[in-house]
Amino acid sequence: MADLLIVDDDEDLSSLLAEVLEDRGHQVRVARDGRQGLWCVEQQKPDVVLLDVEMPVLDGPGMAYGLFISDLGRELIPIVLLSGAAQLARLAGRIGTPYFLSKPYPLEVLFDVLHRALTERSPPHAHHLLDQAAP
Amino acid sequence: MTALAATKGRVLVVDDELIVALDLQERLTQLGYSVVATVGTADEAVASASALKPELVLMDIRLKGGDGIDAAAAIRRERAIPIVFLTAFADDETVARAKRVRPDGYLIKPFEDRELQVVLELALFKHRAERDLAAREALFQTVLQSLGEAVVAIAADGTIQSFNPAAAALVGLEESAAVGRPAHEVLRFEGPPHELVLRDRLGSPRAIERTSRPLPIYEGLAGGEVLVLRDVSAARLEEARKSLTARVSDALAAASDEAGLIRAVAAQLASSVCDWCVIDLLGAGGAVAETAFAQAEAFRGPSRLGPLPVGRRHHQLTEVLLEPAAGSPLASALGLSAEDEDEAEAFSSRAVLSLPVPGSQGPLGKMSLGLRAPGRRLGVEAVGHLRDLAKRLGGALEKAQLYRATAAAVRSRDDVLAIVSHDLRNPLATIRIGLDALRASAAGADPSVSRKLTMMVRAAARMRRLIADLLDVATIDSGTLSFQSHRESLHGILQEVQESHAPQAKERGLEFAVSAPQDDLALHCDRERIEQALGNVIGNALKFTPPGGRVTLSAQVRPGEVELIVADTGIGISPDQLPRIFLRRWQAPHPGAPHLGSGLGLYITRGIVEGQGGRIWAESTPGKGTAFHLVLPAPSIDAGRDAASHAPS
């Protein structure tokens, strides 16, 4: 149905999530950090990125910023922010995505959010991140 | 006695011619004098003068069996009384001899009464004046001798004229050795007037206050000056001590850790009271864990003098004063072993004072001060002062330790929170997703499996809530609870709350009614947080109201604010519990009530309401029910319309 990219450093969580989503007919790839995630996007543009916040090497906001500045259409990929971080709503606001879920979440809610992201396809608008990155 | 007291003076007449003597006696009596005796020989004259104590002796120079001049000299040796000579022979040789006795008068026979009167009165007056002068001189000398201040009179030529005992003590020089010497040789002043120092005979400095008055120039006597010197060493020492205490206190306040504290105190001590200072701080094992070293700037010690190594052990932590300080006692005082005596040699000094740094549970370390330069000394009072400073240092060290322990506790709490917030959520998310997936695939299968899965899902949900509560409490406690406030509709919030709690009410067999005001109202708030706060209160109401009861949520709009009231017909809260319900970890002490919550719900609710600028309270009647009141500010954007439609009726 859709090409999904999970970017999360928790192996169990991401492989379980991949299995569940594959069972629903999606094509799923998994990356362990933001840099791997950017590499996967370069290989093939996914329909939606399921993105964790805190990760080694390159964190979630860092990857969102990478997608945004590449300016090759990748900035238009909807991002679903999945995290246990406190103040998740604020983080999502900074990335500019309307799709975010606080861990742990009921599976049905995830399906619901994912469905919205796939149908509405609202791109993140990471202007705030850009403002912060500027000197 | 009255007759004697009324006389002009008591006179002893010495004349060997009986007729002359009787004539004199009569003339004297007529002039108002009383004659104590009339004698005719030199020996009698001396004996009477001694026994009868006349005020004046009228003495004939030529006496039978003796000489009046010799008799006068003998009387004078015994008593200082005026003597007037009488003679008929005024030859030069006799006059010269008589002058040597320094008579107070001289009468040539024959003489008139008038002459006699004038000579006697002058002699008595002069004698009395001299006596008064002597008494004054004695008084003056006594005052001078007993003055605490050193008084030195200096003649116009610069030599010392008088030098009282206080001056002698101050300079360390006897009066006899000082008088007549040039003042600048005896009194060696140094320094500016406000810090004047006088070196005594041995070179020791004394802090001095000096006042100077010129001596009057009087009838040709050249002036000079009188110096009054006050030893203010003690006062200046006290002042220096107070200033050192103040500087140490400042240094203690400025230092942030134990190493900084001992460095600061060592530096202050070495810059004021000693030539070098070592402060050791003991570690947990009793060995020196931190050490500080400082030496006086003015003092050029051997180049080997420097910080001692850590890891030394102090075998004695009592107070030691070593004078002189060298060899193994010094090594021991510095916590060096016998083999390290070479190391200690660099520190050998005229005196070393070693003091424990006291703590409430025993010594925290040791403070050693060395004196090398001559002229510096540690008095008994100085030791007391240093003991006080060591105590201050000990107090500051304990405070720093306490601060460090507290900071570590806070850090460890923050670490725990970070783990809870992030690291615990990932595995919980895995469990939740796994359970949901299993439940979906097990639908329609064995009902006992599906029931167990549902219980596990509920447990995971409760864990999630507990984690969220813990995080909220942590952010409320640290004052970092933040809000995403937007313009929100009151109707919208009430509707959402109704929808989310209706299933639970139905499940519990309760009536749940929400009554919204007729007109909607705009609130500026964090909708999610306000719904969370309302949800906590409604959740409690639903939990503690028996089936068949009623829970209501209503709103009262007033200018500038809205009051949300959650009322139930539940078990109520006892009056003694009511003031405590908004505290952390409060649990309803209801027998049989399930302890499902973390006891943090109402604490978080209050944190949210107050964080949004509102207030919250509860009213309750045990057995009848409870009402929670949440008042939120509603600075209406369209104030005019609101004021019109909600004016108090």
Coordinates of N, CA and C in Angstrom, one line a residue, chain A residues 8-10 12-14 16-17 20 52-55 83-87 89-90 100 102-108 110, chain B residues 421-423 425-437 439 460 464 467 471 475 480-484 528-529:
Chain A
D8 N 14.3 4.7 14.2 CA 14.3 4.6 15.6 C 15.5 3.7 16.0
D9 N 16.1 4.1 17.1 CA 17.3 3.4 17.6 C 16.9 2.2 18.5
D10 N 15.6 2.1 18.8 CA 15.2 0.9 19.6 C 14.8 -0.2 18.7
D12 N 14.0 -3.6 19.1 CA 12.8 -4.4 19.3 C 11.6 -3.6 18.8
L13 N 11.5 -2.3 19.2 CA 10.3 -1.6 18.9 C 10.2 -1.4 17.4
S14 N 11.3 -1.0 16.7 CA 11.2 -0.8 15.3 C 10.9 -2.0 14.5
L16 N 9.3 -4.8 15.6 CA 7.9 -5.2 15.9 C 7.0 -4.3 15.1
L17 N 7.3 -3.0 15.1 CA 6.4 -2.0 14.4 C 6.4 -2.3 12.9
V20 N 4.3 -5.4 12.2 CA 2.8 -5.1 12.3 C 2.4 -4.3 11.1
D52 N 11.7 8.9 15.3 CA 11.9 9.0 16.7 C 12.7 10.4 17.0
V53 N 12.7 10.8 18.2 CA 13.4 12.1 18.5 C 14.8 11.9 18.9
E54 N 15.0 11.2 20.0 CA 16.3 11.0 20.6 C 17.0 9.8 20.0
M55 N 18.1 10.1 19.2 CA 18.8 9.0 18.6 C 20.3 9.4 18.5
S83 N 7.7 9.6 19.9 CA 8.7 9.8 20.9 C 8.2 9.7 22.4
G84 N 9.1 9.3 23.3 CA 8.8 9.4 24.7 C 9.2 10.7 25.3
A85 N 9.7 11.6 24.5 CA 10.3 12.8 25.0 C 9.1 13.7 25.6
A86 N 9.4 14.3 26.7 CA 8.5 15.3 27.3 C 8.4 16.4 26.3
Q87 N 7.3 17.2 26.3 CA 7.1 18.3 25.4 C 7.1 18.0 24.0
A89 N 4.7 17.9 21.9 CA 3.9 18.8 21.1 C 4.7 20.0 20.6
R90 N 5.6 20.5 21.5 CA 6.4 21.6 21.2 C 7.4 21.2 20.2
F100 N 2.0 13.6 15.4 CA 2.9 13.1 16.4 C 2.2 12.3 17.5
S102 N 2.8 10.3 21.4 CA 3.7 10.1 22.5 C 3.8 8.6 22.8
K103 N 5.0 8.1 23.0 CA 5.2 6.6 23.3 C 4.8 6.4 24.8
P104 N 4.2 5.3 25.2 CA 3.6 4.3 24.3 C 2.2 4.7 23.8
Y105 N 1.9 4.2 22.7 CA 0.6 4.6 22.1 C -0.2 3.3 21.7
P106 N -1.5 3.3 21.8 CA -2.3 2.2 21.3 C -2.1 2.1 19.8
L107 N -2.0 0.9 19.3 CA -1.8 0.6 17.9 C -2.8 1.3 17.0
E108 N -4.1 1.2 17.5 CA -5.1 1.8 16.6 C -4.9 3.3 16.4
L110 N -2.1 4.8 16.3 CA -1.0 4.9 15.3 C -1.5 4.7 13.9
Chain B
S421 N 11.4 9.1 31.6 CA 10.8 9.8 30.5 C 11.0 9.2 29.2
H422 N 12.2 8.8 29.0 CA 12.5 8.3 27.6 C 12.8 6.8 27.6
D423 N 13.7 6.3 28.4 CA 14.2 5.0 28.2 C 13.1 3.9 28.6
R425 N 9.9 4.4 28.2 CA 8.7 4.5 27.3 C 8.9 3.6 26.1
N426 N 10.2 3.4 25.6 CA 10.4 2.6 24.4 C 10.0 1.2 24.7
P427 N 10.5 0.5 25.7 CA 10.1 -0.9 26.0 C 8.5 -1.0 26.2
L428 N 8.0 0.1 26.9 CA 6.6 0.0 27.1 C 5.8 0.1 25.8
A429 N 6.3 0.9 24.9 CA 5.7 1.1 23.5 C 5.8 -0.3 22.8
T430 N 6.9 -1.0 23.0 CA 7.0 -2.3 22.3 C 5.9 -3.3 22.9
I431 N 5.8 -3.2 24.3 CA 4.8 -4.1 24.9 C 3.4 -3.8 24.4
R432 N 3.1 -2.5 24.3 CA 1.8 -2.0 24.0 C 1.5 -2.4 22.5
I433 N 2.4 -2.2 21.6 CA 2.2 -2.5 20.2 C 2.0 -4.1 20.1
G434 N 2.9 -4.8 20.8 CA 2.8 -6.3 20.7 C 1.5 -6.8 21.2
L435 N 1.0 -6.2 22.4 CA -0.3 -6.6 22.9 C -1.4 -6.3 22.0
D436 N -1.4 -5.1 21.4 CA -2.4 -4.7 20.5 C -2.5 -5.6 19.3
A437 N -1.2 -6.0 18.8 CA -1.2 -6.8 17.6 C -1.7 -8.2 17.9
R439 N -3.8 -9.0 20.4 CA -5.2 -8.9 20.6 C -6.0 -8.9 19.3
A460 N -0.5 -1.8 30.9 CA 0.4 -0.9 30.2 C -0.1 0.5 30.1
R464 N 1.8 3.9 31.6 CA 1.9 5.1 30.8 C 1.5 6.3 31.5
I467 N 3.9 7.2 34.3 CA 5.1 7.9 33.8 C 4.8 9.4 33.5
L471 N 6.5 12.7 35.4 CA 7.1 13.7 34.6 C 6.4 15.1 34.9
T475 N 8.3 18.4 36.5 CA 8.3 19.7 35.9 C 7.6 20.7 36.8
T480 N 9.3 24.2 35.8 CA 9.5 24.2 34.3 C 8.2 23.7 33.5
L481 N 7.1 23.6 34.2 CA 5.9 23.1 33.6 C 5.5 24.2 32.6
S482 N 5.5 23.9 31.3 CA 5.2 24.9 30.3 C 3.9 24.6 29.6
F483 N 3.3 25.7 29.1 CA 1.9 25.6 28.5 C 2.0 26.1 27.1
Q484 N 1.2 25.4 26.2 CA 1.0 25.8 24.9 C -0.4 26.5 24.8
E528 N -5.1 21.0 26.3 CA -4.7 19.7 26.7 C -4.6 19.6 28.2
R529 N -3.8 20.6 28.7 CA -3.6 20.6 30.2 C -4.8 20.9 31.0

